[in-house]
């Protein structure tokens, strides 16, 4: 069984500058190492092409071996598919290539093992997080709620940003992605949408899958940087963009840091 070393755990805390210095695409084994480190509450390691779990449950196949185009990955992604696009971090905007949606591809099977396989199961782990004059419900599992509290506490020092952050457009909502068969991360209580007044969303813009109008981001990049520092990725880095959306994906932030995937030229 492959175990995760202390180096990966340090990368998750962004404590080592050398994490970002290792520029270049990481191999699947390296990405899996960081995935396991990102979810120490649930994941045990990797063995024989499967993720293993601390509860001793059925191991999860990492790669189903099926050839998929981008939209098949979105609809029925496995663990390998979910790590196939690298998310860039940093205080700069990006112009994603067609169908470059890092983080939008997910394994529903993995997400259900991390957070719960039904609305009722997820709800048992929801906690209230104070959010700029309101209260939102977020899962405490995998450290998602604690990370959002850190985001809030850091953003409190910037009162001029409050109008972008509140009212929240929602957190927990057990549902599928709009017009798609796969589950939204809102289903697992591990996502938050901020003020829709400043939002751009590819469907609202009249886009079609694979053919999406460009957008002009209205959210200050300082907000994105704070979310990323605490393990949340931003839907504004997707070709199929959703600029009000943030979801807790610490493995993708760790992969970006270790590979040197920067949003800044």
PDB file of C-alpha atoms in Angstrom:
ATOM      1  CA  UNK A   1       0.000   0.000   0.000  1.00  0.00           C
ATOM      2  CA  UNK A   2       1.280   3.473  -0.890  1.00  0.00           C
ATOM      3  CA  UNK A   3       1.307   5.903   2.004  1.00  0.00           C
ATOM      4  CA  UNK A   4       1.483   9.672   1.931  1.00  0.00           C
ATOM      5  CA  UNK A   5       4.648  11.271   3.255  1.00  0.00           C
ATOM      6  CA  UNK A   6       5.067  14.404   5.320  1.00  0.00           C
ATOM      7  CA  UNK A   7       6.134  16.398   2.236  1.00  0.00           C
ATOM      8  CA  UNK A   8       2.631  16.164   0.760  1.00  0.00           C
ATOM      9  CA  UNK A   9       1.086  17.251   4.040  1.00  0.00           C
ATOM     10  CA  UNK A  10       3.343  20.298   4.133  1.00  0.00           C
ATOM     11  CA  UNK A  11       2.360  21.137   0.565  1.00  0.00           C
ATOM     12  CA  UNK A  12      -1.266  21.094   1.654  1.00  0.00           C
ATOM     13  CA  UNK A  13      -0.425  23.782   4.167  1.00  0.00           C
ATOM     14  CA  UNK A  14       1.467  25.727   1.481  1.00  0.00           C
ATOM     15  CA  UNK A  15       4.352  25.955   3.934  1.00  0.00           C
ATOM     16  CA  UNK A  16       7.131  25.088   1.519  1.00  0.00           C
ATOM     17  CA  UNK A  17       8.136  27.331  -1.357  1.00  0.00           C
ATOM     18  CA  UNK A  18       9.705  24.265  -2.992  1.00  0.00           C
ATOM     19  CA  UNK A  19       6.224  22.795  -3.562  1.00  0.00           C
ATOM     20  CA  UNK A  20       5.563  25.375  -6.273  1.00  0.00           C
ATOM     21  CA  UNK A  21       9.132  25.195  -7.536  1.00  0.00           C
ATOM     22  CA  UNK A  22       8.612  21.679  -8.878  1.00  0.00           C
ATOM     23  CA  UNK A  23       7.117  22.940 -12.121  1.00  0.00           C
ATOM     24  CA  UNK A  24       5.631  20.583 -14.680  1.00  0.00           C
ATOM     25  CA  UNK A  25       2.780  18.120 -14.983  1.00  0.00           C
ATOM     26  CA  UNK A  26       2.660  15.586 -12.169  1.00  0.00           C
ATOM     27  CA  UNK A  27       2.134  11.906 -12.855  1.00  0.00           C
ATOM     28  CA  UNK A  28      -1.000  10.121 -11.695  1.00  0.00           C
ATOM     29  CA  UNK A  29       0.811   8.486  -8.776  1.00  0.00           C
ATOM     30  CA  UNK A  30       1.926  11.885  -7.497  1.00  0.00           C
ATOM     31  CA  UNK A  31      -1.568  13.307  -7.876  1.00  0.00           C
ATOM     32  CA  UNK A  32      -3.025  10.357  -5.991  1.00  0.00           C
ATOM     33  CA  UNK A  33      -0.515  10.900  -3.191  1.00  0.00           C
ATOM     34  CA  UNK A  34      -1.790  14.453  -2.786  1.00  0.00           C
ATOM     35  CA  UNK A  35      -5.410  13.322  -3.069  1.00  0.00           C
ATOM     36  CA  UNK A  36      -4.962  10.904  -0.169  1.00  0.00           C
ATOM     37  CA  UNK A  37      -3.189  13.584   1.881  1.00  0.00           C
ATOM     38  CA  UNK A  38      -6.047  16.029   1.262  1.00  0.00           C
ATOM     39  CA  UNK A  39      -8.647  13.781   2.913  1.00  0.00           C
ATOM     40  CA  UNK A  40      -6.952  12.111   5.909  1.00  0.00           C
ATOM     41  CA  UNK A  41     -10.320  11.682   7.620  1.00  0.00           C
ATOM     42  CA  UNK A  42     -11.421   9.124   5.026  1.00  0.00           C
ATOM     43  CA  UNK A  43      -8.699   7.973   2.620  1.00  0.00           C
ATOM     44  CA  UNK A  44      -6.103   5.386   3.631  1.00  0.00           C
ATOM     45  CA  UNK A  45      -3.993   5.031   0.505  1.00  0.00           C
ATOM     46  CA  UNK A  46      -3.727   3.412  -2.909  1.00  0.00           C
ATOM     47  CA  UNK A  47      -3.501  -0.302  -3.549  1.00  0.00           C
ATOM     48  CA  UNK A  48      -3.807  -2.300  -6.774  1.00  0.00           C
ATOM     49  CA  UNK A  49      -5.304   0.569  -8.756  1.00  0.00           C
ATOM     50  CA  UNK A  50      -7.897   1.416  -6.107  1.00  0.00           C
ATOM     51  CA  UNK A  51      -8.356   3.976  -3.381  1.00  0.00           C
ATOM     52  CA  UNK A  52      -8.594   2.378   0.053  1.00  0.00           C
ATOM     53  CA  UNK A  53     -10.581   3.754   2.964  1.00  0.00           C
ATOM     54  CA  UNK A  54      -9.931   4.031   6.673  1.00  0.00           C
ATOM     55  CA  UNK A  55     -13.344   2.544   7.464  1.00  0.00           C
ATOM     56  CA  UNK A  56     -12.341  -0.669   5.698  1.00  0.00           C
ATOM     57  CA  UNK A  57     -15.078  -0.219   3.074  1.00  0.00           C
ATOM     58  CA  UNK A  58     -14.966  -1.416  -0.517  1.00  0.00           C
ATOM     59  CA  UNK A  59     -11.948   0.043  -2.348  1.00  0.00           C
ATOM     60  CA  UNK A  60     -12.768   2.401  -5.207  1.00  0.00           C
ATOM     61  CA  UNK A  61     -11.412   1.826  -8.717  1.00  0.00           C
ATOM     62  CA  UNK A  62      -9.269   4.776  -9.788  1.00  0.00           C
ATOM     63  CA  UNK A  63      -9.450   4.335 -13.573  1.00  0.00           C
ATOM     64  CA  UNK A  64     -12.319   2.489 -15.241  1.00  0.00           C
ATOM     65  CA  UNK A  65     -10.273   2.130 -18.435  1.00  0.00           C
ATOM     66  CA  UNK A  66     -12.958   3.692 -20.626  1.00  0.00           C
ATOM     67  CA  UNK A  67     -12.045   6.203 -23.321  1.00  0.00           C
ATOM     68  CA  UNK A  68     -14.091   9.356 -22.704  1.00  0.00           C
ATOM     69  CA  UNK A  69     -14.396  12.746 -24.306  1.00  0.00           C
ATOM     70  CA  UNK A  70     -14.729  15.799 -22.084  1.00  0.00           C
ATOM     71  CA  UNK A  71     -18.476  15.576 -21.704  1.00  0.00           C
ATOM     72  CA  UNK A  72     -18.411  11.877 -20.867  1.00  0.00           C
ATOM     73  CA  UNK A  73     -15.873  12.655 -18.145  1.00  0.00           C
ATOM     74  CA  UNK A  74     -18.216  15.296 -16.753  1.00  0.00           C
ATOM     75  CA  UNK A  75     -21.152  12.891 -16.796  1.00  0.00           C
ATOM     76  CA  UNK A  76     -19.439   9.753 -15.517  1.00  0.00           C
ATOM     77  CA  UNK A  77     -15.988  10.701 -14.327  1.00  0.00           C
ATOM     78  CA  UNK A  78     -13.789   8.348 -12.351  1.00  0.00           C
ATOM     79  CA  UNK A  79     -11.036   9.355  -9.922  1.00  0.00           C
ATOM     80  CA  UNK A  80      -8.399   9.534 -12.642  1.00  0.00           C
ATOM     81  CA  UNK A  81     -10.673  11.746 -14.752  1.00  0.00           C
ATOM     82  CA  UNK A  82     -11.189  14.104 -11.806  1.00  0.00           C
ATOM     83  CA  UNK A  83      -7.416  14.701 -11.646  1.00  0.00           C
ATOM     84  CA  UNK A  84      -6.849  14.958 -15.395  1.00  0.00           C
ATOM     85  CA  UNK A  85      -6.993  18.760 -15.659  1.00  0.00           C
ATOM     86  CA  UNK A  86      -4.703  20.904 -13.518  1.00  0.00           C
ATOM     87  CA  UNK A  87      -6.201  23.871 -11.708  1.00  0.00           C
ATOM     88  CA  UNK A  88      -4.006  27.031 -11.755  1.00  0.00           C
ATOM     89  CA  UNK A  89      -3.669  29.193  -8.625  1.00  0.00           C
ATOM     90  CA  UNK A  90      -2.720  32.799  -8.096  1.00  0.00           C
ATOM     91  CA  UNK A  91      -4.022  36.391  -8.031  1.00  0.00           C
ATOM     92  CA  UNK A  92      -4.548  36.593 -11.795  1.00  0.00           C
ATOM     93  CA  UNK A  93      -7.399  35.836 -14.158  1.00  0.00           C
ATOM     94  CA  UNK A  94      -7.097  32.995 -16.646  1.00  0.00           C
ATOM     95  CA  UNK A  95      -8.480  32.450 -20.136  1.00  0.00           C
ATOM     96  CA  UNK A  96      -9.166  28.712 -20.229  1.00  0.00           C
ATOM     97  CA  UNK A  97      -8.920  26.829 -23.481  1.00  0.00           C
ATOM     98  CA  UNK A  98     -12.067  25.217 -24.868  1.00  0.00           C
ATOM     99  CA  UNK A  99     -13.340  22.603 -22.387  1.00  0.00           C
ATOM    100  CA  UNK A 100     -10.574  23.332 -19.888  1.00  0.00           C
ATOM    101  CA  UNK A 101     -12.660  22.946 -16.713  1.00  0.00           C
ATOM    102  CA  UNK A 102     -10.203  21.951 -13.937  1.00  0.00           C
ATOM    103  CA  UNK A 103     -12.229  20.671 -11.006  1.00  0.00           C
ATOM    104  CA  UNK A 104     -15.547  20.547 -12.828  1.00  0.00           C
ATOM    105  CA  UNK A 105     -14.878  16.882 -13.607  1.00  0.00           C
ATOM    106  CA  UNK A 106     -15.572  14.873 -10.456  1.00  0.00           C
ATOM    107  CA  UNK A 107     -16.074  11.296  -9.339  1.00  0.00           C
ATOM    108  CA  UNK A 108     -19.541  11.081  -7.799  1.00  0.00           C
ATOM    109  CA  UNK A 109     -18.539   7.780  -6.236  1.00  0.00           C
ATOM    110  CA  UNK A 110     -15.606   9.387  -4.445  1.00  0.00           C
ATOM    111  CA  UNK A 111     -17.578  12.448  -3.391  1.00  0.00           C
ATOM    112  CA  UNK A 112     -20.225  10.227  -1.830  1.00  0.00           C
ATOM    113  CA  UNK A 113     -17.590   8.312   0.104  1.00  0.00           C
ATOM    114  CA  UNK A 114     -16.106  11.592   1.352  1.00  0.00           C
ATOM    115  CA  UNK A 115     -19.335  13.359   2.306  1.00  0.00           C
ATOM    116  CA  UNK A 116     -22.332  11.024   2.193  1.00  0.00           C
ATOM    117  CA  UNK A 117     -24.358   9.060  -0.335  1.00  0.00           C
ATOM    118  CA  UNK A 118     -27.738  10.686   0.343  1.00  0.00           C
ATOM    119  CA  UNK A 119     -29.152  14.052   1.346  1.00  0.00           C
ATOM    120  CA  UNK A 120     -29.974  12.692   4.791  1.00  0.00           C
ATOM    121  CA  UNK A 121     -26.456  11.383   5.315  1.00  0.00           C
ATOM    122  CA  UNK A 122     -24.878  14.655   4.208  1.00  0.00           C
ATOM    123  CA  UNK A 123     -27.239  16.680   6.396  1.00  0.00           C
ATOM    124  CA  UNK A 124     -26.032  14.862   9.499  1.00  0.00           C
ATOM    125  CA  UNK A 125     -22.638  16.522   9.064  1.00  0.00           C
ATOM    126  CA  UNK A 126     -23.800  20.047   8.221  1.00  0.00           C
ATOM    127  CA  UNK A 127     -22.892  22.861  10.591  1.00  0.00           C
ATOM    128  CA  UNK A 128     -23.779  26.547  10.587  1.00  0.00           C
ATOM    129  CA  UNK A 129     -21.063  28.972   9.541  1.00  0.00           C
ATOM    130  CA  UNK A 130     -21.543  32.691  10.162  1.00  0.00           C
ATOM    131  CA  UNK A 131     -21.077  34.446   6.826  1.00  0.00           C
ATOM    132  CA  UNK A 132     -21.130  38.254   6.728  1.00  0.00           C
ATOM    133  CA  UNK A 133     -24.434  38.820   8.465  1.00  0.00           C
ATOM    134  CA  UNK A 134     -26.075  35.525   7.598  1.00  0.00           C
ATOM    135  CA  UNK A 135     -25.672  31.844   8.404  1.00  0.00           C
ATOM    136  CA  UNK A 136     -24.849  29.151   5.847  1.00  0.00           C
ATOM    137  CA  UNK A 137     -24.822  25.364   6.227  1.00  0.00           C
ATOM    138  CA  UNK A 138     -21.608  23.599   5.261  1.00  0.00           C
ATOM    139  CA  UNK A 139     -20.324  20.081   5.892  1.00  0.00           C
ATOM    140  CA  UNK A 140     -17.823  19.705   8.705  1.00  0.00           C
ATOM    141  CA  UNK A 141     -16.418  16.607   7.004  1.00  0.00           C
ATOM    142  CA  UNK A 142     -12.944  16.773   5.472  1.00  0.00           C
ATOM    143  CA  UNK A 143     -12.454  20.192   7.133  1.00  0.00           C
ATOM    144  CA  UNK A 144     -14.664  22.054   4.637  1.00  0.00           C
ATOM    145  CA  UNK A 145     -16.527  24.162   7.225  1.00  0.00           C
ATOM    146  CA  UNK A 146     -13.353  24.943   9.163  1.00  0.00           C
ATOM    147  CA  UNK A 147     -11.696  26.067   5.917  1.00  0.00           C
ATOM    148  CA  UNK A 148     -14.646  28.322   5.053  1.00  0.00           C
ATOM    149  CA  UNK A 149     -14.403  29.905   8.498  1.00  0.00           C
ATOM    150  CA  UNK A 150     -10.759  30.697   7.761  1.00  0.00           C
ATOM    151  CA  UNK A 151     -11.803  32.269   4.451  1.00  0.00           C
ATOM    152  CA  UNK A 152     -14.376  34.396   6.301  1.00  0.00           C
ATOM    153  CA  UNK A 153     -11.956  35.439   9.020  1.00  0.00           C
ATOM    154  CA  UNK A 154      -9.351  36.539   6.495  1.00  0.00           C
ATOM    155  CA  UNK A 155     -11.868  38.443   4.382  1.00  0.00           C
ATOM    156  CA  UNK A 156     -13.235  40.272   7.444  1.00  0.00           C
ATOM    157  CA  UNK A 157     -10.208  42.527   7.299  1.00  0.00           C
ATOM    158  CA  UNK A 158     -11.395  43.784   3.906  1.00  0.00           C
ATOM    159  CA  UNK A 159     -14.827  45.360   4.572  1.00  0.00           C
ATOM    160  CA  UNK A 160     -14.944  46.775   1.049  1.00  0.00           C
ATOM    161  CA  UNK A 161     -15.337  43.200  -0.224  1.00  0.00           C
ATOM    162  CA  UNK A 162     -18.474  42.386   1.769  1.00  0.00           C
ATOM    163  CA  UNK A 163     -20.856  43.451  -1.006  1.00  0.00           C
ATOM    164  CA  UNK A 164     -19.419  40.718  -3.238  1.00  0.00           C
ATOM    165  CA  UNK A 165     -19.691  38.019  -0.583  1.00  0.00           C
ATOM    166  CA  UNK A 166     -23.196  38.483   0.778  1.00  0.00           C
ATOM    167  CA  UNK A 167     -25.931  37.550   0.390  1.00  0.00           C
ATOM    168  CA  UNK A 168     -24.772  34.050  -0.401  1.00  0.00           C
ATOM    169  CA  UNK A 169     -26.610  32.361  -3.266  1.00  0.00           C
ATOM    170  CA  UNK A 170     -26.469  29.024  -1.449  1.00  0.00           C
ATOM    171  CA  UNK A 171     -24.461  26.201   0.026  1.00  0.00           C
ATOM    172  CA  UNK A 172     -26.066  22.788   0.670  1.00  0.00           C
ATOM    173  CA  UNK A 173     -28.589  21.670  -1.946  1.00  0.00           C
ATOM    174  CA  UNK A 174     -28.867  17.981  -2.880  1.00  0.00           C
ATOM    175  CA  UNK A 175     -29.171  18.159  -6.668  1.00  0.00           C
ATOM    176  CA  UNK A 176     -27.528  17.413  -9.973  1.00  0.00           C
ATOM    177  CA  UNK A 177     -25.556  19.945 -11.992  1.00  0.00           C
ATOM    178  CA  UNK A 178     -27.919  21.990 -14.184  1.00  0.00           C
ATOM    179  CA  UNK A 179     -28.768  20.095 -17.381  1.00  0.00           C
ATOM    180  CA  UNK A 180     -26.370  17.270 -16.463  1.00  0.00           C
ATOM    181  CA  UNK A 181     -26.477  13.778 -14.902  1.00  0.00           C
ATOM    182  CA  UNK A 182     -23.682  14.267 -12.359  1.00  0.00           C
ATOM    183  CA  UNK A 183     -24.015  15.600  -8.829  1.00  0.00           C
ATOM    184  CA  UNK A 184     -23.310  19.196  -7.856  1.00  0.00           C
ATOM    185  CA  UNK A 185     -20.795  19.747  -5.069  1.00  0.00           C
ATOM    186  CA  UNK A 186     -23.575  21.710  -3.363  1.00  0.00           C
ATOM    187  CA  UNK A 187     -25.131  18.284  -2.773  1.00  0.00           C
ATOM    188  CA  UNK A 188     -22.305  17.496  -0.377  1.00  0.00           C
ATOM    189  CA  UNK A 189     -22.350  20.802   1.508  1.00  0.00           C
ATOM    190  CA  UNK A 190     -18.846  21.542   0.237  1.00  0.00           C
ATOM    191  CA  UNK A 191     -19.567  24.527  -2.023  1.00  0.00           C
ATOM    192  CA  UNK A 192     -20.716  28.114  -1.659  1.00  0.00           C
ATOM    193  CA  UNK A 193     -22.066  30.587  -4.197  1.00  0.00           C
ATOM    194  CA  UNK A 194     -21.531  34.257  -3.391  1.00  0.00           C
ATOM    195  CA  UNK A 195     -23.503  37.319  -4.510  1.00  0.00           C
ATOM    196  CA  UNK A 196     -25.257  36.685  -7.838  1.00  0.00           C
ATOM    197  CA  UNK A 197     -25.354  40.438  -8.517  1.00  0.00           C
ATOM    198  CA  UNK A 198     -21.736  40.209  -9.670  1.00  0.00           C
ATOM    199  CA  UNK A 199     -21.879  36.718 -11.165  1.00  0.00           C
ATOM    200  CA  UNK A 200     -21.328  35.417 -14.667  1.00  0.00           C
ATOM    201  CA  UNK A 201     -22.518  31.921 -15.537  1.00  0.00           C
ATOM    202  CA  UNK A 202     -22.035  30.308 -18.917  1.00  0.00           C
ATOM    203  CA  UNK A 203     -25.638  29.123 -19.244  1.00  0.00           C
ATOM    204  CA  UNK A 204     -27.001  32.570 -18.314  1.00  0.00           C
ATOM    205  CA  UNK A 205     -24.791  33.983 -21.075  1.00  0.00           C
ATOM    206  CA  UNK A 206     -26.491  31.782 -23.654  1.00  0.00           C
ATOM    207  CA  UNK A 207     -23.625  29.335 -23.968  1.00  0.00           C
ATOM    208  CA  UNK A 208     -23.846  25.782 -25.219  1.00  0.00           C
ATOM    209  CA  UNK A 209     -21.608  22.894 -24.140  1.00  0.00           C
ATOM    210  CA  UNK A 210     -18.238  23.420 -25.782  1.00  0.00           C
ATOM    211  CA  UNK A 211     -19.247  26.826 -27.189  1.00  0.00           C
ATOM    212  CA  UNK A 212     -19.273  29.447 -24.478  1.00  0.00           C
ATOM    213  CA  UNK A 213     -19.167  33.265 -24.685  1.00  0.00           C
ATOM    214  CA  UNK A 214     -16.274  35.007 -22.983  1.00  0.00           C
ATOM    215  CA  UNK A 215     -17.032  36.828 -19.763  1.00  0.00           C
ATOM    216  CA  UNK A 216     -15.691  39.832 -17.871  1.00  0.00           C
ATOM    217  CA  UNK A 217     -15.078  38.871 -14.248  1.00  0.00           C
ATOM    218  CA  UNK A 218     -16.695  41.209 -11.717  1.00  0.00           C
ATOM    219  CA  UNK A 219     -15.255  39.697  -8.514  1.00  0.00           C
ATOM    220  CA  UNK A 220     -12.030  41.131  -7.044  1.00  0.00           C
ATOM    221  CA  UNK A 221      -9.142  38.707  -7.385  1.00  0.00           C
ATOM    222  CA  UNK A 222      -8.352  39.215  -3.696  1.00  0.00           C
ATOM    223  CA  UNK A 223     -11.431  37.115  -2.900  1.00  0.00           C
ATOM    224  CA  UNK A 224     -10.312  34.286  -5.166  1.00  0.00           C
ATOM    225  CA  UNK A 225      -6.845  34.288  -3.615  1.00  0.00           C
ATOM    226  CA  UNK A 226      -8.213  33.897  -0.096  1.00  0.00           C
ATOM    227  CA  UNK A 227     -10.501  31.023  -1.056  1.00  0.00           C
ATOM    228  CA  UNK A 228      -7.643  29.251  -2.828  1.00  0.00           C
ATOM    229  CA  UNK A 229      -5.340  29.606   0.158  1.00  0.00           C
ATOM    230  CA  UNK A 230      -7.816  27.588   2.183  1.00  0.00           C
ATOM    231  CA  UNK A 231      -8.488  24.775  -0.284  1.00  0.00           C
ATOM    232  CA  UNK A 232     -11.385  26.136  -2.340  1.00  0.00           C
ATOM    233  CA  UNK A 233     -11.273  26.321  -6.133  1.00  0.00           C
ATOM    234  CA  UNK A 234     -13.084  28.982  -8.185  1.00  0.00           C
ATOM    235  CA  UNK A 235     -15.577  28.322 -10.978  1.00  0.00           C
ATOM    236  CA  UNK A 236     -14.273  31.405 -12.758  1.00  0.00           C
ATOM    237  CA  UNK A 237     -11.247  29.369 -13.858  1.00  0.00           C
ATOM    238  CA  UNK A 238     -13.451  27.069 -15.933  1.00  0.00           C
ATOM    239  CA  UNK A 239     -14.161  27.402 -19.654  1.00  0.00           C
ATOM    240  CA  UNK A 240     -17.772  26.651 -18.669  1.00  0.00           C
ATOM    241  CA  UNK A 241     -17.529  29.416 -16.090  1.00  0.00           C
ATOM    242  CA  UNK A 242     -19.480  29.998 -12.900  1.00  0.00           C
ATOM    243  CA  UNK A 243     -17.834  32.978 -11.250  1.00  0.00           C
ATOM    244  CA  UNK A 244     -19.938  33.020  -8.060  1.00  0.00           C
ATOM    245  CA  UNK A 245     -19.051  29.391  -7.287  1.00  0.00           C
ATOM    246  CA  UNK A 246     -16.373  28.071  -4.934  1.00  0.00           C
ATOM    247  CA  UNK A 247     -15.980  24.428  -3.910  1.00  0.00           C
ATOM    248  CA  UNK A 248     -13.706  22.684  -1.439  1.00  0.00           C
ATOM    249  CA  UNK A 249     -11.143  20.681  -3.441  1.00  0.00           C
ATOM    250  CA  UNK A 250      -7.903  20.789  -1.447  1.00  0.00           C
ATOM    251  CA  UNK A 251      -6.322  18.061  -3.574  1.00  0.00           C
ATOM    252  CA  UNK A 252      -6.469  20.299  -6.661  1.00  0.00           C
ATOM    253  CA  UNK A 253      -4.906  23.226  -4.810  1.00  0.00           C
ATOM    254  CA  UNK A 254      -2.136  20.927  -3.534  1.00  0.00           C
ATOM    255  CA  UNK A 255      -1.507  19.576  -7.048  1.00  0.00           C
ATOM    256  CA  UNK A 256      -1.318  23.138  -8.389  1.00  0.00           C
ATOM    257  CA  UNK A 257       1.147  24.174  -5.704  1.00  0.00           C
ATOM    258  CA  UNK A 258       3.409  21.166  -6.162  1.00  0.00           C
ATOM    259  CA  UNK A 259       3.364  21.312  -9.961  1.00  0.00           C
ATOM    260  CA  UNK A 260       3.811  25.086 -10.106  1.00  0.00           C
ATOM    261  CA  UNK A 261       0.549  25.582 -12.015  1.00  0.00           C
ATOM    262  CA  UNK A 262       0.144  29.353 -11.810  1.00  0.00           C
ATOM    263  CA  UNK A 263      -2.691  31.548 -13.050  1.00  0.00           C
ATOM    264  CA  UNK A 264      -0.159  34.356 -13.527  1.00  0.00           C
ATOM    265  CA  UNK A 265       2.039  34.535 -16.632  1.00  0.00           C
TER     266      UNK A 265
END
